[in-house]
Coordinates of C-alpha atoms in Angstrom, one line a residue:
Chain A
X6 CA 0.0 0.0 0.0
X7 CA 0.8 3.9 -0.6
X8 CA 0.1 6.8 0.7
X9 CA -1.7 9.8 -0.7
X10 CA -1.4 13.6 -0.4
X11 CA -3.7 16.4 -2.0
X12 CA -4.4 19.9 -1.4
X13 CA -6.6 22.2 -2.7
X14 CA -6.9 26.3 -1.3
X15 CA -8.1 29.3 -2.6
X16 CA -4.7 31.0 -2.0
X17 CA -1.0 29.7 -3.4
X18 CA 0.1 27.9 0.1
X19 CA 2.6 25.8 0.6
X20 CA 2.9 21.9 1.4
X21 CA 6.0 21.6 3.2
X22 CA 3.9 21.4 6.4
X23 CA 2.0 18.2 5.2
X24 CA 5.0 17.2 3.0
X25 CA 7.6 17.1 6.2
X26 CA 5.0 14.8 7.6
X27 CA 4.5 12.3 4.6
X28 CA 7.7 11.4 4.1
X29 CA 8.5 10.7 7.0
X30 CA 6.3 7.8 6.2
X31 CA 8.7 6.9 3.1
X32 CA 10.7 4.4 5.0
X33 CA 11.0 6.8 8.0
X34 CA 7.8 6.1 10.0
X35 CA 6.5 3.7 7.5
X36 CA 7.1 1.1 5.2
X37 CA 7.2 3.1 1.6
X38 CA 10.1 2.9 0.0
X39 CA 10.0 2.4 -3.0
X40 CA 9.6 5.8 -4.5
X41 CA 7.8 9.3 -4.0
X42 CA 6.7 12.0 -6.0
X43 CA 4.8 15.2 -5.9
X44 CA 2.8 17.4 -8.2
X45 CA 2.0 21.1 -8.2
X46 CA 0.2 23.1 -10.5
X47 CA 1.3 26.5 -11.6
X48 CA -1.2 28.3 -13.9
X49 CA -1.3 25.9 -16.3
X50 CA 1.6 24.2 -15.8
X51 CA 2.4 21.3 -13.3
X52 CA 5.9 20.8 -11.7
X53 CA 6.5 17.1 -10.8
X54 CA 9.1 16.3 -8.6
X55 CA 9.8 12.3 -8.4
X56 CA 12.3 10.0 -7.2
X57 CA 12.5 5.8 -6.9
X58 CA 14.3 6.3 -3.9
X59 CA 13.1 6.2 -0.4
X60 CA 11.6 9.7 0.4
X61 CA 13.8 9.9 3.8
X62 CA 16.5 9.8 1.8
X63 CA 16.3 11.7 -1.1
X64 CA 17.9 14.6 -2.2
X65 CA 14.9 15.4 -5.0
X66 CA 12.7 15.7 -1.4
X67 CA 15.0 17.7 0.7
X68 CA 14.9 20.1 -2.0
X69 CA 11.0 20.6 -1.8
X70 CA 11.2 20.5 1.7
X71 CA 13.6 23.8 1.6
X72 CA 12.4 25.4 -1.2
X73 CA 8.6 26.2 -0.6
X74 CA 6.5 25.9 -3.7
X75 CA 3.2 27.7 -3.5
X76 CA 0.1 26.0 -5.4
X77 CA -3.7 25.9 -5.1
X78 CA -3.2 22.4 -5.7
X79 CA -1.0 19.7 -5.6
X80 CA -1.4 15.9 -5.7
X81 CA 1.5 13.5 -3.7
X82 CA 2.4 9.7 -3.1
X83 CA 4.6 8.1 -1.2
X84 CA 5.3 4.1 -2.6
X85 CA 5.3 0.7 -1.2
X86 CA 5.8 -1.2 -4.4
X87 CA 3.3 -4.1 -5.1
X88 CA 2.8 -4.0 -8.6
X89 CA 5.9 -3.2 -10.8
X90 CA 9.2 -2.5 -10.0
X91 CA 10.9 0.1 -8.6
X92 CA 11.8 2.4 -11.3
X93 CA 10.6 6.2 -11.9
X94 CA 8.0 4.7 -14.9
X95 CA 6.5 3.4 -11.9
X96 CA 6.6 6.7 -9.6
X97 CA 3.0 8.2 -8.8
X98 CA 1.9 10.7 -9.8
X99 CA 1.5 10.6 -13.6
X100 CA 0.8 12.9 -16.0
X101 CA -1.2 13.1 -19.3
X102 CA -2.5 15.8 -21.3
X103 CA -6.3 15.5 -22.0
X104 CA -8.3 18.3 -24.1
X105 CA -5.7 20.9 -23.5
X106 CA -4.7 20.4 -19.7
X107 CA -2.5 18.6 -17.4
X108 CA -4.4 16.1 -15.8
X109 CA -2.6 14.2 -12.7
X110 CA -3.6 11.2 -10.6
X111 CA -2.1 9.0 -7.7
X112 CA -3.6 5.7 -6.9
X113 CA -3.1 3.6 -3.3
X114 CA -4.5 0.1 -3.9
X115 CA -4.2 -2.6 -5.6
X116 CA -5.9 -4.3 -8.7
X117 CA -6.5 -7.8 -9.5
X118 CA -5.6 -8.9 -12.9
X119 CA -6.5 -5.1 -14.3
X120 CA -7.1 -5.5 -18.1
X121 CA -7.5 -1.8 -19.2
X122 CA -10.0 -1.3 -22.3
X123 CA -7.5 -0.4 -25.4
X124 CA -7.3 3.1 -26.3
X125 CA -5.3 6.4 -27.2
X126 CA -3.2 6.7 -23.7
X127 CA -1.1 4.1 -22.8
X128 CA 1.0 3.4 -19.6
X129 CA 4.8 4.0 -20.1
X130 CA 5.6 1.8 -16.9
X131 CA 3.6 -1.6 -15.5
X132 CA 1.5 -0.3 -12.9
X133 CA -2.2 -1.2 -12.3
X134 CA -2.0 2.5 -11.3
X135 CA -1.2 4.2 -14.4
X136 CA -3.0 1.5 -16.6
X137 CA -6.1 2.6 -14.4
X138 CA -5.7 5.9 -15.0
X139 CA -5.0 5.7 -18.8
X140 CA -7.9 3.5 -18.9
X141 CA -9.9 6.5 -17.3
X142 CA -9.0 9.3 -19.3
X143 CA -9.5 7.0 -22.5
X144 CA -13.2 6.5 -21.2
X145 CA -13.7 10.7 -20.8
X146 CA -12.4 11.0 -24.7
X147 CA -15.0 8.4 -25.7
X148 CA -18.1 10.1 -23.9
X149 CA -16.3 13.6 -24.2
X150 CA -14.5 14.4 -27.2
X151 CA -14.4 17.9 -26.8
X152 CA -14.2 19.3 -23.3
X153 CA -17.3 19.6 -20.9
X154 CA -17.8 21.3 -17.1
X155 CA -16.7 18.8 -14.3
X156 CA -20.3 18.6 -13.2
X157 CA -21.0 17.0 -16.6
X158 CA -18.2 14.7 -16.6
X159 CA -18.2 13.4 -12.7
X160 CA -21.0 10.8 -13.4
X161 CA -18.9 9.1 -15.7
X162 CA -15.4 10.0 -13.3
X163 CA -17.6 8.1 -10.4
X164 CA -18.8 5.4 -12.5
X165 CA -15.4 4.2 -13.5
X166 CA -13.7 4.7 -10.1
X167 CA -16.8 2.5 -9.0
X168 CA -15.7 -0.5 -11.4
X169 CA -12.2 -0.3 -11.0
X170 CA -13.3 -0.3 -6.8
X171 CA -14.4 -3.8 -8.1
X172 CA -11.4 -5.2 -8.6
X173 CA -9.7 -4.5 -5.4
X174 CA -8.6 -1.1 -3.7
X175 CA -8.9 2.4 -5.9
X176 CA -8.0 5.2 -3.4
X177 CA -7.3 8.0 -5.6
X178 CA -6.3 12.0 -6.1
X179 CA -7.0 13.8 -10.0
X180 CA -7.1 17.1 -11.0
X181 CA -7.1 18.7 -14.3
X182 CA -5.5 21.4 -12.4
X183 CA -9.0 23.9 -11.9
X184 CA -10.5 21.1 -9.5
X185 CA -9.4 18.3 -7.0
X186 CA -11.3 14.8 -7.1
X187 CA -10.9 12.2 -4.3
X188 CA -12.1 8.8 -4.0
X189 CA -12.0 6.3 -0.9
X190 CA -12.4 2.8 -1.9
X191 CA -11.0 2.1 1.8
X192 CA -8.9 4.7 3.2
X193 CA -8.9 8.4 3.5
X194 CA -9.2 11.6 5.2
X195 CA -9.2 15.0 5.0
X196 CA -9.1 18.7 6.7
X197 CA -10.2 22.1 5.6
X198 CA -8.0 25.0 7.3
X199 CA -9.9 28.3 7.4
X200 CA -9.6 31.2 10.2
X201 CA -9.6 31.3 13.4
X202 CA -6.2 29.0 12.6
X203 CA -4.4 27.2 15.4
X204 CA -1.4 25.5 15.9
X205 CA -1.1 21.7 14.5
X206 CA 1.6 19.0 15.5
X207 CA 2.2 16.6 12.5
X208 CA 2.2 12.6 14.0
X209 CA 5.2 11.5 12.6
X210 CA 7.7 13.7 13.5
X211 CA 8.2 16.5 16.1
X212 CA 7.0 19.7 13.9
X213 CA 4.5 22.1 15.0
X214 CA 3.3 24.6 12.5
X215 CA 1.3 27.9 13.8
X216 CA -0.9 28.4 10.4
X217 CA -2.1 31.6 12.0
X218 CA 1.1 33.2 11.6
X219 CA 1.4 32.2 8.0
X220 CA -2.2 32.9 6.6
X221 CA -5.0 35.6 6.3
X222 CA -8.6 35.2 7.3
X223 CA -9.7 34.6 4.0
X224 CA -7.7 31.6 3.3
X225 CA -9.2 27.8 3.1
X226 CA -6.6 25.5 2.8
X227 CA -8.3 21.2 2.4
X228 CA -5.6 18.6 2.8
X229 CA -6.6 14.6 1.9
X230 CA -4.4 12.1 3.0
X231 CA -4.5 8.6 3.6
X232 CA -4.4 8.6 7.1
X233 CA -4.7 12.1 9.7
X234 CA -1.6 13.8 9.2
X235 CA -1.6 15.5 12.6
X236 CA -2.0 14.8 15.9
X237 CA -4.0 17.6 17.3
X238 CA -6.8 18.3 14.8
X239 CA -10.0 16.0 13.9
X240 CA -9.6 14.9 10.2
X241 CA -13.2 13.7 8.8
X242 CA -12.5 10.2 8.0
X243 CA -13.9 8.8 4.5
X244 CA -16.6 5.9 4.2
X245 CA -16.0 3.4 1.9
X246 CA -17.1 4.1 -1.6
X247 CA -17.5 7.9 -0.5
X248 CA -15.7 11.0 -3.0
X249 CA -15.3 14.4 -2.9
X250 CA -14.6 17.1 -5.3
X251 CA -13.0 20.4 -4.6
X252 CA -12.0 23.9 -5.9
X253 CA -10.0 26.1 -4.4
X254 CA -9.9 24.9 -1.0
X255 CA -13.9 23.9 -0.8
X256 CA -16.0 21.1 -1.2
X257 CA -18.1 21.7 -4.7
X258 CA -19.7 18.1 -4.5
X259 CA -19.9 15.1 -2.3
X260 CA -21.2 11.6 -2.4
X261 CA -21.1 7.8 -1.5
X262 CA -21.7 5.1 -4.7
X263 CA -23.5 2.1 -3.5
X264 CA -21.2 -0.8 -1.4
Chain B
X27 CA 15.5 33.7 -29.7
X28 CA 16.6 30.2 -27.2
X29 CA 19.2 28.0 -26.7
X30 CA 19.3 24.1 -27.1
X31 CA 20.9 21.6 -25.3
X32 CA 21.0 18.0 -25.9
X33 CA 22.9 14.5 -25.0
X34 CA 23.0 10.8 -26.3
X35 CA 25.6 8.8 -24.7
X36 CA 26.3 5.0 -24.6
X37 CA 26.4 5.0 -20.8
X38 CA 24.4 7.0 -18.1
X39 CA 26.4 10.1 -18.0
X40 CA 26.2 13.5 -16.2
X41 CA 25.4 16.8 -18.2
X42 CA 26.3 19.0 -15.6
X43 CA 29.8 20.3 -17.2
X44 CA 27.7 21.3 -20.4
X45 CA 24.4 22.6 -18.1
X46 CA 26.6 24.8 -16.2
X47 CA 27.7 26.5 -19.5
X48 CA 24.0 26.8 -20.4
X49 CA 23.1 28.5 -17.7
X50 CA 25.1 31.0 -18.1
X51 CA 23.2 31.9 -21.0
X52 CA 20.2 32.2 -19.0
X53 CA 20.5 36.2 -18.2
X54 CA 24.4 35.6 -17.2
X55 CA 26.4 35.9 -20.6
X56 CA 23.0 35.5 -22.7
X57 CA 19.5 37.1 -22.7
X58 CA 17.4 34.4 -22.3
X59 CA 15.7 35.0 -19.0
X60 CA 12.0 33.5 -19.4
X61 CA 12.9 29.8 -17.8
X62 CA 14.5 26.8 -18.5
X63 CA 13.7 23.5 -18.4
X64 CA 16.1 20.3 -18.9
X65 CA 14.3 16.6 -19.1
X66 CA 16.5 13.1 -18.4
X67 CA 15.3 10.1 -19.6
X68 CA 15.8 7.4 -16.8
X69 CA 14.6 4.2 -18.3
X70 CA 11.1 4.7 -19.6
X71 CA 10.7 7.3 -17.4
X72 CA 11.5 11.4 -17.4
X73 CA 12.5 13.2 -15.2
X74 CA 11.8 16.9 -15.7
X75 CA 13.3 19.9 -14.3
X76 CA 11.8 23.6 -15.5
X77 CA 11.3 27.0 -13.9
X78 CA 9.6 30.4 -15.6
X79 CA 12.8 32.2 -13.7
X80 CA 16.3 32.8 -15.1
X81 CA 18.5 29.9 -14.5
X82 CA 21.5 31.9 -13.2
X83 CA 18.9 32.9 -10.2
X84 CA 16.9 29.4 -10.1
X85 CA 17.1 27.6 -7.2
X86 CA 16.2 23.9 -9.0
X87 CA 18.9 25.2 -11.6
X88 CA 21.5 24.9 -8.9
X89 CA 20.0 21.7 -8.0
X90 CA 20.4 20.0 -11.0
X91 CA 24.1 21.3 -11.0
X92 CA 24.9 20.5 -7.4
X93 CA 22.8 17.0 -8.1
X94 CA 24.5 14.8 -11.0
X95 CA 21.6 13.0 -12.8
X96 CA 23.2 10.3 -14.9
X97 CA 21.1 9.6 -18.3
X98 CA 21.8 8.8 -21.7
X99 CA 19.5 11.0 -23.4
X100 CA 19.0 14.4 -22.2
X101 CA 17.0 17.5 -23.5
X102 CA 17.2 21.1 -22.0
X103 CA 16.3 24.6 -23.0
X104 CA 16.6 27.9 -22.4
X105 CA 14.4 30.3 -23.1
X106 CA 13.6 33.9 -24.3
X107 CA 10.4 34.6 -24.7
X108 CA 8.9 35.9 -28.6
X109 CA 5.6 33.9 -28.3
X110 CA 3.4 33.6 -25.1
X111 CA 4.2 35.1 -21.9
X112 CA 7.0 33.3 -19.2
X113 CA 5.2 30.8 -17.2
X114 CA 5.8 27.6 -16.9
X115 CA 3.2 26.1 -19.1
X116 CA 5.0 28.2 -21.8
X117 CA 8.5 26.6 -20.8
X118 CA 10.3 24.1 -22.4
X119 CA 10.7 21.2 -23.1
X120 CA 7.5 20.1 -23.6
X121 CA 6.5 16.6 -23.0
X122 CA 3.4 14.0 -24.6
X123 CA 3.1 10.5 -24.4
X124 CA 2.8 8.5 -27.5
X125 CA 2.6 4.9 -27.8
X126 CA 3.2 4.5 -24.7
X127 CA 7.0 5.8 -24.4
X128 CA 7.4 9.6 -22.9
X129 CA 8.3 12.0 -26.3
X130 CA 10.2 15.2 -25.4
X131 CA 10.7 18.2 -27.6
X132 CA 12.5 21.7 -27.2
X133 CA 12.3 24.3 -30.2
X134 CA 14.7 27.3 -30.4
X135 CA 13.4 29.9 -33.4
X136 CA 9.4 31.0 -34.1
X137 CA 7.1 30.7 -36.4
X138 CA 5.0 33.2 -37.8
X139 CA 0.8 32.7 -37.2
X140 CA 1.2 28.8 -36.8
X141 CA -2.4 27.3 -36.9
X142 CA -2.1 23.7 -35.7
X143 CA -4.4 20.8 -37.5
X144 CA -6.6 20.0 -35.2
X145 CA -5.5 17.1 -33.5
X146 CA -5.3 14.9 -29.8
X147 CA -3.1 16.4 -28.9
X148 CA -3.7 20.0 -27.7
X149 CA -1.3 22.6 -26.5
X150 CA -1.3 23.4 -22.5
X151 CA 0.7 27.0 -22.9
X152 CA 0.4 29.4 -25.9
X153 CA 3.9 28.9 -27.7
X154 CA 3.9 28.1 -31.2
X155 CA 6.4 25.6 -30.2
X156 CA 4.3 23.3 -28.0
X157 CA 1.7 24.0 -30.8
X158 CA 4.2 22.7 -33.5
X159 CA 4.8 19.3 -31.2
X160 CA 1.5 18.7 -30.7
X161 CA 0.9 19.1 -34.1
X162 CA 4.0 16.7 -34.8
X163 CA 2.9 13.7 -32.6
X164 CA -0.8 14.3 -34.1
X165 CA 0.6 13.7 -38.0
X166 CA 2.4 10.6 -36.3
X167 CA -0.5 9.4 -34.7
X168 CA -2.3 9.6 -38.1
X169 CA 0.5 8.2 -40.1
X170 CA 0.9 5.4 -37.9
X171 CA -1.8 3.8 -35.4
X172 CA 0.6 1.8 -33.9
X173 CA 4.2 2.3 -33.0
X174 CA 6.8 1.9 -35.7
X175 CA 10.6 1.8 -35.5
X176 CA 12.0 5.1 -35.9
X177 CA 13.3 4.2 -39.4
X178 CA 9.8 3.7 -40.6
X179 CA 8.8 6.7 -39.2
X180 CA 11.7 9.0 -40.0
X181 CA 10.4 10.8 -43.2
X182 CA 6.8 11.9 -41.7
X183 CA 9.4 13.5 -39.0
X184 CA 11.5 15.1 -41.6
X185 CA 8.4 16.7 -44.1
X186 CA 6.6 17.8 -40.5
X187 CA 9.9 19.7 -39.9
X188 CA 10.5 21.1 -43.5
X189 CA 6.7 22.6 -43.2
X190 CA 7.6 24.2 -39.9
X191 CA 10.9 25.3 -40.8
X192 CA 8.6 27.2 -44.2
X193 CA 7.1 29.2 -41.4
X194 CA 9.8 30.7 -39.5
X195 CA 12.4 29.1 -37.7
X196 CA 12.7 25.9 -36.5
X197 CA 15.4 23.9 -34.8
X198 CA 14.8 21.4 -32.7
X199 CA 15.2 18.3 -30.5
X200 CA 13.0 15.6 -30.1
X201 CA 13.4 11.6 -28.2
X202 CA 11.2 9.0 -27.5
X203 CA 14.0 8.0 -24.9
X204 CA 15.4 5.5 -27.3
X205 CA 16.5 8.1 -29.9
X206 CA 17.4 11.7 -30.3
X207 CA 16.3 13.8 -33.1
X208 CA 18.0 16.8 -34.2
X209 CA 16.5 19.4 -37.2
X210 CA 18.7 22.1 -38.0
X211 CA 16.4 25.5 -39.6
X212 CA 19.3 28.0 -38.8
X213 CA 21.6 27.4 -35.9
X214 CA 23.2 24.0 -34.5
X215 CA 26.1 22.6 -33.4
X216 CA 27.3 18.7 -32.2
X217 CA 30.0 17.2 -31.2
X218 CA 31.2 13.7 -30.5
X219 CA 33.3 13.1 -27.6
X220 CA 35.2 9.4 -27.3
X221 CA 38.5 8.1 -26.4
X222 CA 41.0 9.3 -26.2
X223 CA 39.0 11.6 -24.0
X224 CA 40.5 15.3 -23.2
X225 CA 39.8 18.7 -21.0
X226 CA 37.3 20.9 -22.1
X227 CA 36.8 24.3 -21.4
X228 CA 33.9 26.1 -21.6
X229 CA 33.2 29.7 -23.3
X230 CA 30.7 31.3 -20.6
X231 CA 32.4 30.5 -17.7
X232 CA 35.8 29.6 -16.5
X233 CA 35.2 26.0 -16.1
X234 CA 37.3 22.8 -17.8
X235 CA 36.4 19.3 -17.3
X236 CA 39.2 16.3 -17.7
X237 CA 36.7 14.1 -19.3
X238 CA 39.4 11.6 -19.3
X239 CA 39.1 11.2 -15.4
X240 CA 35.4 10.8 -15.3
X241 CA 34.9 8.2 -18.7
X242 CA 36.0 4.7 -19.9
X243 CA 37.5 4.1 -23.0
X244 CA 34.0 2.9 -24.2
X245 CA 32.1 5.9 -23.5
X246 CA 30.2 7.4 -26.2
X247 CA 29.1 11.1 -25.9
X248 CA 27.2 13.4 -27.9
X249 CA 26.6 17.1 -27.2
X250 CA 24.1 18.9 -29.3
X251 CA 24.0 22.8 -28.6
X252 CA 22.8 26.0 -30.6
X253 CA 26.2 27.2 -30.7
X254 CA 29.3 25.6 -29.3
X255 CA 29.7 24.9 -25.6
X256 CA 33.6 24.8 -25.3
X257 CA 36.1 26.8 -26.9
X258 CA 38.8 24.1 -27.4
X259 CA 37.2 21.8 -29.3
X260 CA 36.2 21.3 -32.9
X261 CA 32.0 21.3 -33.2
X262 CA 30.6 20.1 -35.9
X263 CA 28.1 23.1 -37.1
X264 CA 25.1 21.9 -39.0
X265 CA 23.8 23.3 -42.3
X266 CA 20.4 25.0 -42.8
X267 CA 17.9 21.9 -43.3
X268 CA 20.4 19.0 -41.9
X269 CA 18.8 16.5 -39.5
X270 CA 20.4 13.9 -37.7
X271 CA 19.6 10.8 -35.6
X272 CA 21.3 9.9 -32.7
X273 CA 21.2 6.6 -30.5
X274 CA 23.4 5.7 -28.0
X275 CA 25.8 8.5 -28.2
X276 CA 26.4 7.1 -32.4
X277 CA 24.9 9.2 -35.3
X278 CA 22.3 6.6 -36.8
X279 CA 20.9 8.7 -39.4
X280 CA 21.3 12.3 -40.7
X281 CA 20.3 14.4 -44.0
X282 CA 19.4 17.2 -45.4
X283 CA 16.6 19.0 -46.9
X284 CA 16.1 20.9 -50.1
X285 CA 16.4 24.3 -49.8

C-alpha cells in the first residue's frame, strides 16, 4: 500500500507542512520505499518532482522541503511497491494531457488482474495504477470528445472509479488542475484550514506549525491524505465508496456510490 | 530567440559540465531569462526539471548542478520569450506520451501565425512551439496507429519539420528516450566526444572538465547545442535543413533537406 497527499486552497500555500510529515512515512515512520513524488500546479503548468528512492533519503525531497512551492493544488504519493518495479516509470503521480490540460492522478491500492479497455493513452511503466488511469482518461475521450464542465463529466469519473473499486482497492487523487477529485475505496481523510487557525503538530515527526502566523482570514486551505496527518486536529475520516470534489480549498460536490 | 541543449551517450552520464555553461546563458552571458527547463530520460521514465525564472537565479537550476543526474538521453532549453508570456506552461521542453513511451521536444526559433491541424493532442501553454509538437505527434499518430521503428517513421518526422521550418524558424530536439532527433532550420552545433578523451573548457564561464578522469574508453558522448559549448574543441556546425539521428551517443541517421 501507498500513501496519498492532495491539497486544494483558494490562495497559493505551501505543502511543506503536510509534506515534512508524509515522508516521513517513506521508510521513515513507515514502510514506503519504494519511490515518492509530488505534483503542483502552476497556472497551467504542473511541476512534478519524483524519485525511486526512499523519500527519507532523497535529495529530490529535501529540495521541496527547503524550497517552498506555492500552489492551489498539488497531488503526492509516497510508494510501497506491489505491482511493478521500482523504477521512476513506476513513480505516482502521472501525467497526461487530455483536451488541452494537465491532468494528474495518484492511486493507493491494488488491482487484481486489471485488463485496461485499449485506447489512445497508454501506460509508459507496469503499474495497475497508471493502466487505471490511462484507462480513465480513455473512457472521458470516448463520452467527451471535446471538453465539458466537471459537473457533466463526474458521473462518468464516479462510475469508472466504482468498477475499478471492483477489482480490489482504488484510493485516488485527479485534478485537471482547476479542481481536486478524491475517491475512498477504503482509506482516506481530509481537513479544511480556514480562520480562526491554530497551531497543528504533525504525527510523525516533532513539527508544530502555527498556520495563524502564516495565513490571512480569508484563506481555506483542504488537505486529503491517507491517514490524519496530525496529531491535534480532527480529520473527517472517508466511508467506503465515498468521493469528494474540490476547488479552491472547498468542497463543490460530495457523495457515497452504493457498497 | 533560445538556446538548445541535448545528449545521447552509450552510458548513463552527467550533463552537468555542459548545463553549467548553459546556464550562463540564461541572463548571465546570454538574454534568455524567461525559464529553462532540462528533461532526463531514466529508463522509460522522465525526469523533468523547468522554472519560468532565469536559470542563473533558479534555485532547481543549482539543484540540477549541485545534483549529478546520470542519463543517456538528455533535453534542455533555455528560453527567451517571442511567443506567449514566461510561465511555466510556456517553458520548455514540452512533454506527450505517445505509444506509450514519454516524447520530449524543445524548439529554439518562431514561427510566424502557426495554426495547428486539429488534433489529440492539444497545447497546454500558448507557444507556437508546443503548438508545433503537438501538431507533430498528431501527423504521427495519423500516419501510424501503432508504433513503428523510428526508421519507418523518419520521413513523416523530416516533411513535418521542412513545413515548420517554411514558417519561421525551426530547430529542434525531439526523443522518444530511445533516440534523439536533431532538425537544423538555422543554428546547430554537435559534437562527438570518445576516447582518447580530453579537458574541455567552456566559453561562458571559467570551467574545464578532464573528461578523461570521469569516462571509460567505451564511452560514447554526444553534445548537441545551438552554438558551441567549449572553446577548445572542434563542433561540428550543422547546415540550414540537416537533421540527424542519434542513439546511444552514435549518429544513426542524418540528412538534409532541399532548400
Amino acid at each position: 500500500m501507498c500513501e496519498l497527499l492532495g491539497m486544494s486552497a483558494n490562495v497559493p500555500t505551501d505543502i511543506v507542512f503536510s509534506f515534512t510529515g508524509l515522508m516521513q512515512r517513506g521508510g521513515g515512520t513507515g514502510p514506503h520505499r519504494d519511490g515518492w513524488g509530488i505534483a503542483f500546479y502552476e497556472g497551467r503548468g504542473l511541476r512534478l518532482f519524483q524519485d525511486p528512492a526512499a523519500s527519507v533519503e532523497s535529495e529530490v525531497a529535501k529540495l521541496v522541503q527547503r524550497y517552498p512551492i506555492k500552489s492551489e493544488t498539488v497531488i503526492g504519493h509516497i510508494r510501497q511497491a506491489n505491482v511493478g518495479r521500482v523504477c521512476l516509470a513506476n513513480t505516482h503521480p502521472f501525467v497526461r494531457e487530455l483536451w488541452g490540460h494537465n491532468w494528474c492522478f495518484a492511486h493507493n491500492g491494488q488491482l487484481a488482474d486489471f485488463q485496461p479497455r485499449p485506447g489512445f493513452y497508454r501506460p509508459v511503466g507496469d503499474t495497475d495504477s497508471e493502466a487505471a488511469f490511462c484507462d480513465l482518461l480513455n473512457r472521458l475521450r470516448v463520452a467527451f470528445p471535446e471538453p465539458v464542465a466537471v459537473d457533466i463529466l463526474l458521473p462518468t469519473l464516479i462510475g469508472a472509479c466504482t468498477d475499478y473499486r471492483g477489482k480490489g482497492v482504488f484510493n485516488c487523487l485527479l485534478s485537471d488542475g482547476d479542481w481536486l477529485f478524491a475517491f475512498c475505496s477504503s482509506k482516506l481523510a481530509s481537513i479544511t484550514r480556514r480562520a480562526p487557525f491554530g497551531p497543528a503538530q504533525l504525527k510523525d515527526v516533532d513539527v508544530t506549525v502555527d498556520f495563524q502566523a502564516e495565513t490571512t482570514p480569508n484563506d481555506v486551505v483542504t488537505v486529503l491524505a491517507t491517514e490524519p496527518l496530525t496529531a491535534n486536529e480532527t480529520w473527517k475520516i472517508y466511508q467506503l465508496g465515498e468521493w469528494s470534489l474540490w476547488r479552491r480549498g472547498e468542497c463543490i460536490a460530495h457523495g457515497k456510490t452504493g457498497d
